[in-house]
Tab-separated table of C-alpha atoms and ligand atoms in Angstrom:
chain	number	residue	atom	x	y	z
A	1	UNK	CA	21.661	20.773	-25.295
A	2	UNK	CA	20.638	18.204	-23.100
A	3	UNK	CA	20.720	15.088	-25.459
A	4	UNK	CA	24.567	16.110	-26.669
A	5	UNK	CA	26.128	15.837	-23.253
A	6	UNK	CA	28.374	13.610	-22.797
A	7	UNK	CA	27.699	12.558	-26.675
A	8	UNK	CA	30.359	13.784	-28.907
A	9	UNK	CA	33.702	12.744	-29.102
A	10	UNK	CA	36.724	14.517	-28.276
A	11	UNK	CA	38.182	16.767	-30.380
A	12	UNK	CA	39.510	20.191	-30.908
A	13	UNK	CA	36.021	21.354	-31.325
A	14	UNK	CA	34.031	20.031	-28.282
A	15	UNK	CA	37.240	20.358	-26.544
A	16	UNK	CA	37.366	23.975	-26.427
A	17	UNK	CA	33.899	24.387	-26.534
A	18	UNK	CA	34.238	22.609	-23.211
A	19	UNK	CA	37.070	24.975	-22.010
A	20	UNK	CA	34.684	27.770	-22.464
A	21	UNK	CA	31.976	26.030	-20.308
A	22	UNK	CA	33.952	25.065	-17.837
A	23	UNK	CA	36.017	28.363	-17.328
A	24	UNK	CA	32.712	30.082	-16.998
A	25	UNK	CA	30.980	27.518	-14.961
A	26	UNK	CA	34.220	27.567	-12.516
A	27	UNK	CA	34.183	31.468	-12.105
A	28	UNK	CA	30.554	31.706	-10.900
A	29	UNK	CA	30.526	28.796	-8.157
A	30	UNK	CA	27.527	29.783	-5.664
A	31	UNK	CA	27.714	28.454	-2.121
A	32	UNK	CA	25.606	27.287	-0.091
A	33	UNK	CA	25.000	29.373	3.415
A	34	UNK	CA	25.548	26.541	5.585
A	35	UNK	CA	27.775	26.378	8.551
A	36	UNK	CA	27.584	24.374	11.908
A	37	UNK	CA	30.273	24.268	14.304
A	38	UNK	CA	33.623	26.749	14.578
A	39	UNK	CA	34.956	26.024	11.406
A	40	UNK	CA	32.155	27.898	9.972
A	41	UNK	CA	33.763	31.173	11.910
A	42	UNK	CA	36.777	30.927	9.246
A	43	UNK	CA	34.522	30.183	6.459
A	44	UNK	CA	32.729	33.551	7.292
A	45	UNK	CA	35.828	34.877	7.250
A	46	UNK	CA	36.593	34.136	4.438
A	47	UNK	CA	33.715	35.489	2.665
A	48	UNK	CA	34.241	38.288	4.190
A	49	UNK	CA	36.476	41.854	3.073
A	50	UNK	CA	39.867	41.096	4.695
A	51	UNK	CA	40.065	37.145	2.548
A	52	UNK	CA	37.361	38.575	-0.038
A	53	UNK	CA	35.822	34.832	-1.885
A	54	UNK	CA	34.823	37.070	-4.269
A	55	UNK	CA	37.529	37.327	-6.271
A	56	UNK	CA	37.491	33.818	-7.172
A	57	UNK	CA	34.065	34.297	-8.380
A	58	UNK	CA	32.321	32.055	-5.132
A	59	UNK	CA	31.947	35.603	-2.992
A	60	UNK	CA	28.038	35.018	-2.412
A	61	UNK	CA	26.410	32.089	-0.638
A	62	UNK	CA	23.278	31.764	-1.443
A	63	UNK	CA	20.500	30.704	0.960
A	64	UNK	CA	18.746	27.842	-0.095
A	65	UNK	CA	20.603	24.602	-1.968
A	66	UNK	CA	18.152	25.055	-5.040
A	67	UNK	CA	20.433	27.867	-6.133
A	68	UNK	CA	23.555	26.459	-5.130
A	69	UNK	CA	26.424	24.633	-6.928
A	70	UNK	CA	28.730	24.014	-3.566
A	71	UNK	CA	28.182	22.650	-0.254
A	72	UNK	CA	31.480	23.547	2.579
A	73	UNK	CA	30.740	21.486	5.540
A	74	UNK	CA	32.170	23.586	8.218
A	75	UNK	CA	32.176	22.119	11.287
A	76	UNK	CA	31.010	18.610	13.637
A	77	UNK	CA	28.689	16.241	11.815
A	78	UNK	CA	26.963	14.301	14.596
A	79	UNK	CA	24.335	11.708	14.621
A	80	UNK	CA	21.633	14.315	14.141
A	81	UNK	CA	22.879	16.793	11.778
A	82	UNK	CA	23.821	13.853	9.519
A	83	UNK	CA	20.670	13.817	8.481
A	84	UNK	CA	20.039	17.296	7.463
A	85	UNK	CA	23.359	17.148	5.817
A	86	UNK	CA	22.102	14.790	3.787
A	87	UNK	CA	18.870	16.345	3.157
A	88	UNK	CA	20.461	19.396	2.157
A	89	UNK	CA	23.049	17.771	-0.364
A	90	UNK	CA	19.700	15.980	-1.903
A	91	UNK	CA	18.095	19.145	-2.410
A	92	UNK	CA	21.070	20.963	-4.327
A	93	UNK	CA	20.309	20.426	-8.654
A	94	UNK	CA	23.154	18.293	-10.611
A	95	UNK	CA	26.408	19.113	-10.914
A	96	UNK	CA	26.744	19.708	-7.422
A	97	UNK	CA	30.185	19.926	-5.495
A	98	UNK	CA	31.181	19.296	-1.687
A	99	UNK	CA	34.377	20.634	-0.135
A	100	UNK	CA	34.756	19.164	3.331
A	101	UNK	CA	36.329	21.600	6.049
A	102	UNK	CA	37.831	21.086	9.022
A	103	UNK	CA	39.298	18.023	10.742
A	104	UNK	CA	35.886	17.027	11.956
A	105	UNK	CA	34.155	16.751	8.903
A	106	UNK	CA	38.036	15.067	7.098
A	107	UNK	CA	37.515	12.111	9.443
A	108	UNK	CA	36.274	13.040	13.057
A	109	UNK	CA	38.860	15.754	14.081
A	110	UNK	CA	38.998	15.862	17.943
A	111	UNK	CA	35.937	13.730	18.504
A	112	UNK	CA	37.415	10.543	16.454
A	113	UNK	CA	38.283	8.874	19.678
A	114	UNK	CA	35.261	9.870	22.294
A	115	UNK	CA	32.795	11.041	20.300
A	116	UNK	CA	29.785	8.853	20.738
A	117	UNK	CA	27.651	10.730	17.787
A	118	UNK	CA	29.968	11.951	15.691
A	119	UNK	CA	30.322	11.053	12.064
A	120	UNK	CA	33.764	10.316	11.381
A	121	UNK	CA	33.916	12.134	7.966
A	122	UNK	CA	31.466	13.616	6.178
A	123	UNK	CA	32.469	11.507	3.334
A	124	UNK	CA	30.461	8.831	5.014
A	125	UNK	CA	27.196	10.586	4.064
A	126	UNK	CA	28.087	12.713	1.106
A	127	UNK	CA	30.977	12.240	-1.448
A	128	UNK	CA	33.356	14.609	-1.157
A	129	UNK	CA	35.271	16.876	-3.848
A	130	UNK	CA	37.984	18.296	-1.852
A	131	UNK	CA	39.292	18.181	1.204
A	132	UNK	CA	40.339	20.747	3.583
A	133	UNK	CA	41.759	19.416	7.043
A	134	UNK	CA	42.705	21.492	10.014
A	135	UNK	CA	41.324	22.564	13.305
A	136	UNK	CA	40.275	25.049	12.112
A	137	UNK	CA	42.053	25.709	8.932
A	138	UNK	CA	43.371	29.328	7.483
A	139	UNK	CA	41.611	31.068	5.532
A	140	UNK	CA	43.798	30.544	3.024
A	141	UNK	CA	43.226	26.999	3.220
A	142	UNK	CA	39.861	26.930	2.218
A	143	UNK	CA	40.948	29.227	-0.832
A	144	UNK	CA	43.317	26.844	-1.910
A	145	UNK	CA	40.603	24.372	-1.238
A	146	UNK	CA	38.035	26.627	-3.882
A	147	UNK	CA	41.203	27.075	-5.744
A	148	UNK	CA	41.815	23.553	-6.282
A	149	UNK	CA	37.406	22.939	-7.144
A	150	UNK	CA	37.735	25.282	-9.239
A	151	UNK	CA	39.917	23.597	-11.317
A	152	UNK	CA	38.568	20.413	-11.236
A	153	UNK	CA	34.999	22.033	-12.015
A	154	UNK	CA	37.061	23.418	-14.982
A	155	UNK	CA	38.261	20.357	-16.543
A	156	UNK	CA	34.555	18.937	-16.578
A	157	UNK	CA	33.500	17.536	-19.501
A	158	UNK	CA	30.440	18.862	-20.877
A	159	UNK	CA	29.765	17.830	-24.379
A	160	UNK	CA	33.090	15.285	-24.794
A	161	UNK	CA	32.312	12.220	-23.781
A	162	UNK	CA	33.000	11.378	-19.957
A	163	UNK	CA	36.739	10.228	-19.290
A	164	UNK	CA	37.398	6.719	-17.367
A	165	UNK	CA	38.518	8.809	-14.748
A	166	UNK	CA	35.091	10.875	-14.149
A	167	UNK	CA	33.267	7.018	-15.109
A	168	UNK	CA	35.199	5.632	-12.218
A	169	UNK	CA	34.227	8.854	-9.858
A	170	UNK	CA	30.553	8.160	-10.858
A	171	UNK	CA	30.716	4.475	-10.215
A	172	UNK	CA	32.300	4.989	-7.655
A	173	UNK	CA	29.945	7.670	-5.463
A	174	UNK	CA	26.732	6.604	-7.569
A	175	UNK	CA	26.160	9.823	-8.797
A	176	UNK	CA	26.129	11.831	-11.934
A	177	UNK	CA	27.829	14.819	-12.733
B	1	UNK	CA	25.810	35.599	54.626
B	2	UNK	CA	28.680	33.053	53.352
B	3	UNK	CA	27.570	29.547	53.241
B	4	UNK	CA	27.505	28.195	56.353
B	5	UNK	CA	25.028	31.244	58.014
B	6	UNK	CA	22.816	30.137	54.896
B	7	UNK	CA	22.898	25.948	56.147
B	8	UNK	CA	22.000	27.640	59.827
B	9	UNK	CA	19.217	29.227	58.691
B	10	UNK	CA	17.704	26.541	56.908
B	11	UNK	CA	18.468	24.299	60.161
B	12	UNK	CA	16.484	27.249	62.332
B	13	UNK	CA	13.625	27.011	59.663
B	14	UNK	CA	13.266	23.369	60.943
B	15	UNK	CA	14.297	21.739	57.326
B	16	UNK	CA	15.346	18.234	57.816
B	17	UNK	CA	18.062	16.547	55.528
B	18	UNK	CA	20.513	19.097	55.627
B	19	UNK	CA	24.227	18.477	55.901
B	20	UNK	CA	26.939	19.659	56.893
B	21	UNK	CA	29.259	22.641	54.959
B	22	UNK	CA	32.202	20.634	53.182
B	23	UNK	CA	35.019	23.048	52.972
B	24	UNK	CA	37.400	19.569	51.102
B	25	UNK	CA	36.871	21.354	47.876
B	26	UNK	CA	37.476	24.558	45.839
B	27	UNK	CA	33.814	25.419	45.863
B	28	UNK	CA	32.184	24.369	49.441
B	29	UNK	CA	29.444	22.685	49.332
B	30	UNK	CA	25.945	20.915	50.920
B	31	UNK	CA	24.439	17.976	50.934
B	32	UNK	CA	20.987	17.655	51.028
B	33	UNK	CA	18.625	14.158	51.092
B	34	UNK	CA	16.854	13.848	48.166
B	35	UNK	CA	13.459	14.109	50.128
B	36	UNK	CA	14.229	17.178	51.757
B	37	UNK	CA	15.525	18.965	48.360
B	38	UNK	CA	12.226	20.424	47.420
B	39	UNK	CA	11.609	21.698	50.610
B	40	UNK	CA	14.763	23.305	50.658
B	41	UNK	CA	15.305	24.947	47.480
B	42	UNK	CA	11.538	26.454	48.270
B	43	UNK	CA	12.861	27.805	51.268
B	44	UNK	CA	15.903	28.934	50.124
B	45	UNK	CA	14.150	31.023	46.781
B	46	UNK	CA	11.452	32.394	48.985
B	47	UNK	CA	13.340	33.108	52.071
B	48	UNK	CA	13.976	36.538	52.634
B	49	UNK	CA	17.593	36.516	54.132
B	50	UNK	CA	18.409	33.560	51.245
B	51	UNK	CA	16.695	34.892	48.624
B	52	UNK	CA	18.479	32.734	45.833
B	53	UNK	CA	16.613	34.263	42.582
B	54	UNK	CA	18.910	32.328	40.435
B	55	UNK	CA	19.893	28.889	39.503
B	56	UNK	CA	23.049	28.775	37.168
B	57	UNK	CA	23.042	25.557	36.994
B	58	UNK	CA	22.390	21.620	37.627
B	59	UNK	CA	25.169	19.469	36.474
B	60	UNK	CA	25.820	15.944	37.245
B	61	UNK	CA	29.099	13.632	38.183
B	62	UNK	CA	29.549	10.253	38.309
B	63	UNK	CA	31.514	8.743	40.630
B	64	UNK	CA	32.630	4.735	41.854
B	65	UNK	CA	29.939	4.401	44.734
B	66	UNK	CA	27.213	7.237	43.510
B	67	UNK	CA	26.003	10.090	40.806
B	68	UNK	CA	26.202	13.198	42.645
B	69	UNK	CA	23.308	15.591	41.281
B	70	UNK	CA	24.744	19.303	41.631
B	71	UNK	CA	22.622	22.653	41.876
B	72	UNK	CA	24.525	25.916	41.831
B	73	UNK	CA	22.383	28.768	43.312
B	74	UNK	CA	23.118	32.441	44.013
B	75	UNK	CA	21.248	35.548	45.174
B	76	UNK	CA	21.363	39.168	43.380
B	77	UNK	CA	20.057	40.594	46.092
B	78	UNK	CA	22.357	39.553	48.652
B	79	UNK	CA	25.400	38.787	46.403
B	80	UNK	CA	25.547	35.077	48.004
B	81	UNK	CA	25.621	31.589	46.508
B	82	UNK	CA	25.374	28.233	47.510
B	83	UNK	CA	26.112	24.832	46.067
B	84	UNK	CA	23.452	21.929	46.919
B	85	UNK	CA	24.490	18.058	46.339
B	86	UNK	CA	22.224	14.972	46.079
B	87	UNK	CA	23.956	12.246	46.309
B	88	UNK	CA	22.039	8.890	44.933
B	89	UNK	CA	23.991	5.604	46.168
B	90	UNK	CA	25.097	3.615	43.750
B	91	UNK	CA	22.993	-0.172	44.426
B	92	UNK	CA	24.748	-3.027	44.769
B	93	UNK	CA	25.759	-4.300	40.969
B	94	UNK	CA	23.902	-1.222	39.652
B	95	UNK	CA	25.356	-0.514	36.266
B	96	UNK	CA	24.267	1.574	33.099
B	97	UNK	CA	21.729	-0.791	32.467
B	98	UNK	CA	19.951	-1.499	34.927
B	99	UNK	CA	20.624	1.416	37.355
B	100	UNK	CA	18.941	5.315	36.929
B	101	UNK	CA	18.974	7.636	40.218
B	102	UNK	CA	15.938	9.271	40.749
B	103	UNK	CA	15.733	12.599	42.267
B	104	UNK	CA	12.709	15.059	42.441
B	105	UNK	CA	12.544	17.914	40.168
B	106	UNK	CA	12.605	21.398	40.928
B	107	UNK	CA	11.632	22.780	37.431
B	108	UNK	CA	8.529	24.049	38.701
B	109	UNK	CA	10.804	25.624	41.240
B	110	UNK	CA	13.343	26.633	39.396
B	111	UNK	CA	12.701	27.354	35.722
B	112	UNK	CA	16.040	27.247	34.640
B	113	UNK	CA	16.662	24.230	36.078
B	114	UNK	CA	14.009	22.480	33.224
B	115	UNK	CA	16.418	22.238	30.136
B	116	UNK	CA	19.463	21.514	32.721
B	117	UNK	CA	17.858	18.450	34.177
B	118	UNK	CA	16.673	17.195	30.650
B	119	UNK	CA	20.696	17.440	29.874
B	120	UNK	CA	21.700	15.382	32.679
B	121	UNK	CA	18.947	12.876	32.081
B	122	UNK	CA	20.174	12.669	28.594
B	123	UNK	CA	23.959	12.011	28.929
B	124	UNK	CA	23.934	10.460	32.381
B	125	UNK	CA	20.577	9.144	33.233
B	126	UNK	CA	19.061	10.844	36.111
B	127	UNK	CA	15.502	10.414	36.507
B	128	UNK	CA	14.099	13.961	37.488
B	129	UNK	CA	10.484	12.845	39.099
B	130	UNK	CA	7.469	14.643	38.090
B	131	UNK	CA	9.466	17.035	35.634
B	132	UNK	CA	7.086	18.729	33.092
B	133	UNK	CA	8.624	17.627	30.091
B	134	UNK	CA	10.744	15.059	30.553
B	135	UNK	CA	12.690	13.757	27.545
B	136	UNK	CA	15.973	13.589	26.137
B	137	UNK	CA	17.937	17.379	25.137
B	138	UNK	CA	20.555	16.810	23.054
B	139	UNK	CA	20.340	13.536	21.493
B	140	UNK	CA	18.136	11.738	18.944
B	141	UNK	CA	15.155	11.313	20.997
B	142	UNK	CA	15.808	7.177	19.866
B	143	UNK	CA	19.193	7.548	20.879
B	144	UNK	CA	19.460	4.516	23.425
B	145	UNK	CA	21.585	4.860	26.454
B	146	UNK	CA	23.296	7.388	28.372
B	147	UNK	CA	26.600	8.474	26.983
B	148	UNK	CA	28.816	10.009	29.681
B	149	UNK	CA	28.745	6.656	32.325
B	150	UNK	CA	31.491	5.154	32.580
B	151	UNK	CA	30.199	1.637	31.316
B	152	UNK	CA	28.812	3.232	28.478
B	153	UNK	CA	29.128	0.996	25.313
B	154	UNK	CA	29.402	3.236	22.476
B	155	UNK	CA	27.502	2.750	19.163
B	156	UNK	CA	28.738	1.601	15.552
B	157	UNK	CA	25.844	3.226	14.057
B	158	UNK	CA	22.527	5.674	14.792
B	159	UNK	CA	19.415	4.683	12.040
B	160	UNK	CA	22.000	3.578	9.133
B	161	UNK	CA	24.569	6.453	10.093
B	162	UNK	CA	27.666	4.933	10.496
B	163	UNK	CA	29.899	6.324	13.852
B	164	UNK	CA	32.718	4.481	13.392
B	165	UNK	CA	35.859	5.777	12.170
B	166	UNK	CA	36.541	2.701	10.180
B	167	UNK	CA	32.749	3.012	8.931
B	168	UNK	CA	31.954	1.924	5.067
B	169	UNK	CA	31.042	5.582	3.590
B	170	UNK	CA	27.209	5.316	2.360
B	171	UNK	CA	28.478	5.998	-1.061
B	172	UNK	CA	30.810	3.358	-0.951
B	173	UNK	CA	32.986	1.593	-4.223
B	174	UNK	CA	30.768	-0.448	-6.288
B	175	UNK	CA	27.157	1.662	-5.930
B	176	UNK	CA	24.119	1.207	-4.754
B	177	UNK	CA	23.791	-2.045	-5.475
B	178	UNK	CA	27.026	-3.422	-3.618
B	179	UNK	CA	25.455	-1.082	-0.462
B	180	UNK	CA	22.113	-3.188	-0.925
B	181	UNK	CA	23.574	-6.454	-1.225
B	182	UNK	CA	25.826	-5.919	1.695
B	183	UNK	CA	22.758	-4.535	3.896
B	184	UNK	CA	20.819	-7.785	2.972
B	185	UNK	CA	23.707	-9.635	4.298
B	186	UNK	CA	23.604	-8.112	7.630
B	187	UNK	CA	20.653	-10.047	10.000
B	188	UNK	CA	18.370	-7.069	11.540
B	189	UNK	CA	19.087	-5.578	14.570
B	190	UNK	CA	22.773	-6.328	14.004
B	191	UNK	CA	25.260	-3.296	14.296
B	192	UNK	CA	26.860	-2.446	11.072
B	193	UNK	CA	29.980	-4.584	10.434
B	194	UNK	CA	32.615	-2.266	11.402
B	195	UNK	CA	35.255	-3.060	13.891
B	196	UNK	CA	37.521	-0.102	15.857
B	197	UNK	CA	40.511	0.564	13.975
B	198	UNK	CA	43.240	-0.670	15.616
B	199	UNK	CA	44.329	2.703	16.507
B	200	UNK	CA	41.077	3.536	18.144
B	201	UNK	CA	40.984	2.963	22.062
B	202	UNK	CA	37.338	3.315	22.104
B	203	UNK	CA	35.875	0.613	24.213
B	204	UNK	CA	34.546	-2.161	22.487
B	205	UNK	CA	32.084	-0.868	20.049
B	206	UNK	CA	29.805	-3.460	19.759
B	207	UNK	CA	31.048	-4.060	15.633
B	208	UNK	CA	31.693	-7.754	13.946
B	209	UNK	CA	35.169	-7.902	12.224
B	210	UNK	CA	34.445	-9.128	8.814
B	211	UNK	CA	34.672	-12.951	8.170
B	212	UNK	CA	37.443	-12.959	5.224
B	213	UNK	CA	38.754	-9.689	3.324
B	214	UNK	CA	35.743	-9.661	0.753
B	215	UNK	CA	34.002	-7.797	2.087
B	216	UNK	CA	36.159	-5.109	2.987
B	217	UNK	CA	36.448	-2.014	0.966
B	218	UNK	CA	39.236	0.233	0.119
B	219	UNK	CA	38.000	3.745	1.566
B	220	UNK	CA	41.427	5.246	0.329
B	221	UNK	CA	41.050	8.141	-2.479
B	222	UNK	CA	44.344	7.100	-4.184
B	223	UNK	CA	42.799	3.799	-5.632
B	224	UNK	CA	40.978	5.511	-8.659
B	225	UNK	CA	42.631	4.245	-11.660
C	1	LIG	S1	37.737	20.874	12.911
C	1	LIG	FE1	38.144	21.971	14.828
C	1	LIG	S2	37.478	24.075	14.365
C	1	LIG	FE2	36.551	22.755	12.823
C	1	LIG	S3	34.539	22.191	13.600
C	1	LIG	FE3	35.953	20.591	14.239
C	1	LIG	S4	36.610	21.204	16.288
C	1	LIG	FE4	35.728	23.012	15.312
């Protein structure tokens, strides 16, 4: 399968075969178990019975980022945790996704004015899929945030050749999806 | 005993340095020469009528003319505490740079007081002498400076991770190779090229603002096409 991605053109064919990739692709997203700061107290949350992930199919993080398709970053990125942010997004296998949570990680949060080691974003270490600002968000938030990855990781193309607009995400982050 | 039976009896036990109780604020306090501090918090953990077993905690302050070194101690037994100041003049012209207090550990003393005075070195540069382990607690261990004086001169970047709020992203538009060419650009040992936003009242972060608009880069999602 390897050496048709991204080959054929699109068409009715490849474009539903697509559709049927990507709706099951989008309805078993794994997280990863990651948290840091508070933000990650919500994202537990929301794993858990009362918000229940699992209905959307993301319901079980998994602990290690070899097995994972999803990265939240809950919580204050500072100098040192950059690092193992980074490390962490490296390990994770192709296509991987990032939702950023929290205003910390959207672009400093309460730190953006006097915090001497904070990383004003996360997007300045990883690119970012979605973004999910608050402080903390709702629960509900970060649903709508898996809500809205979930279709994007839906609309992927898989066998079709890329679009300009996934060409100009890939130029634009250096990565491939 | 309430505080100032405590600051008699070390006076009757012949310890020198001691001051006097200063009722000014909420939580009275002592001040004690940095000399005499070992001495005292000896005597006041292995006196019987002290008996302090317990060190909460040893916090710092800077102020205009010092950094005042604070120890909070209370006793189980006894259901007393004390609070014990140091008080390290601030030299004539002694900034961030050039100026760290020293005052003598009590680690050995105190064991809770090891991590404590590794914070305070950390974010406000108090030398502890002869502390057992004596490096930085929170920060990067290459982290330069102290972060919490007041001259502190905070950095655009930490090893290639940009602080700034205004900060090129890593993955920025045009790839890797536009993030190469624009490192090679940069002389070593300069800061990366960001400037505070204009919103930012950060002091001065040590950043360049960039020579013409080249070299800037749209960090705004919306620009995809
Ligand atoms: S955004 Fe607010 S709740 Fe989330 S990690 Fe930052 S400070 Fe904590």
């Amino acid at each position: 399968m390897g050496i048709l991605n991204n080959t054929l053109p699109s068409n009715i064919a490849t474009d539903a075969v697509d559709g049927v990739i990507g709706w099951g692709r989008k309805s078993s997203i794994w997280p990863m178990t990651f948290g840091i700061a508070c933000c990650a107290i919500e994202m537990m949350a929301v794993y858990a019975a009362t918000f229940d992930l699992d209905r959307f199919g993301a319901g079980v993080p998994r602990a290690t980022p070899r097995q994972s398709d999803l990265i939240i970053v809950p919580g204050t990125v500072n100098a040192k945790m950059a690092v193992r942010v980074r490390r962490l997004y490296d390990q994770m296998a192709e296509p991987r996704y990032v939702i950023a949570m929290g205003a910390c990680v959207c672009g400093g949060g309460p730190y953006v004015k006097w915090g001497y080691n904070t990383v004003k974003g996360v997007h300045k270490i990883i690119p970012v899929d979605i973004f999910v600002p608050g402080c903390p968000p709702r629960p509900e938030a970060l649903m709508d945030g898996i809500l809205k990855l979930r279709d994007k990781v839906g609309q992927d193309e898989v066998f079709r050749r890329r679009s300009d607009t996934a060409k100009d995400l890939e130029r634009r982050y250096g990565m491939i999806k | 005993m309430n505080e100032s039976e405590i600051i008699s009896r070390m006076r009757e036990a012949g310890l020198g340095g001691v001051g006097e109780l200063d009722t000014s604020a909420a939580d009275p306090f002592v001040v004690i020469e940095a000399d005499s501090l070992r001495a005292a918090m000896l005597f006041l953990r292995d006196d019987e009528a002290c008996a302090m077993e317990m060190m909460h905690c040893v916090t710092a302050t800077e102020r205009k003319a010092s950094i005042e070194v604070v120890y909070h101690l209370c006793s189980y037994e006894h259901h007393h505490s004390l609070t014990v100041k140091v008080i390290c003049e601030r030299p004539e012209g002694g900034t961030h740079d050039n100026w760290r207090p020293a005052v003598p550990t009590v680690a050995d003393i105190y064991a809770a007081a090891n991590w404590h005075e590794r914070e305070q070195y950390d974010l406000l540069g108090v030398i502890f002498t002869d502390h057992p382990d004596f490096r930085r607690i929170l920060l990067p261990q290459e982290w330069i400076g102290h972060p919490l004086r007041k001259d502190y001169i905070y950095p655009s970047e930490h090893g290639g991770i940009p602080l700034e709020l205004d900060a090129i992203p890593l993955y920025m538009e045009g790839g890797e190779e536009a993030v190469a060419a624009k490192k090679a650009e940069r002389p070593a040992g300069e800061p990366l090229n960001q400037p505070p936003s204009k919103y930012s009242a950060r002091p001065d972060a040590g950043g360049k603002a960039p020579e013409s608009s080249e070299g800037k880069v749209n960090n705004s999602r919306d620009s995809a096409h």
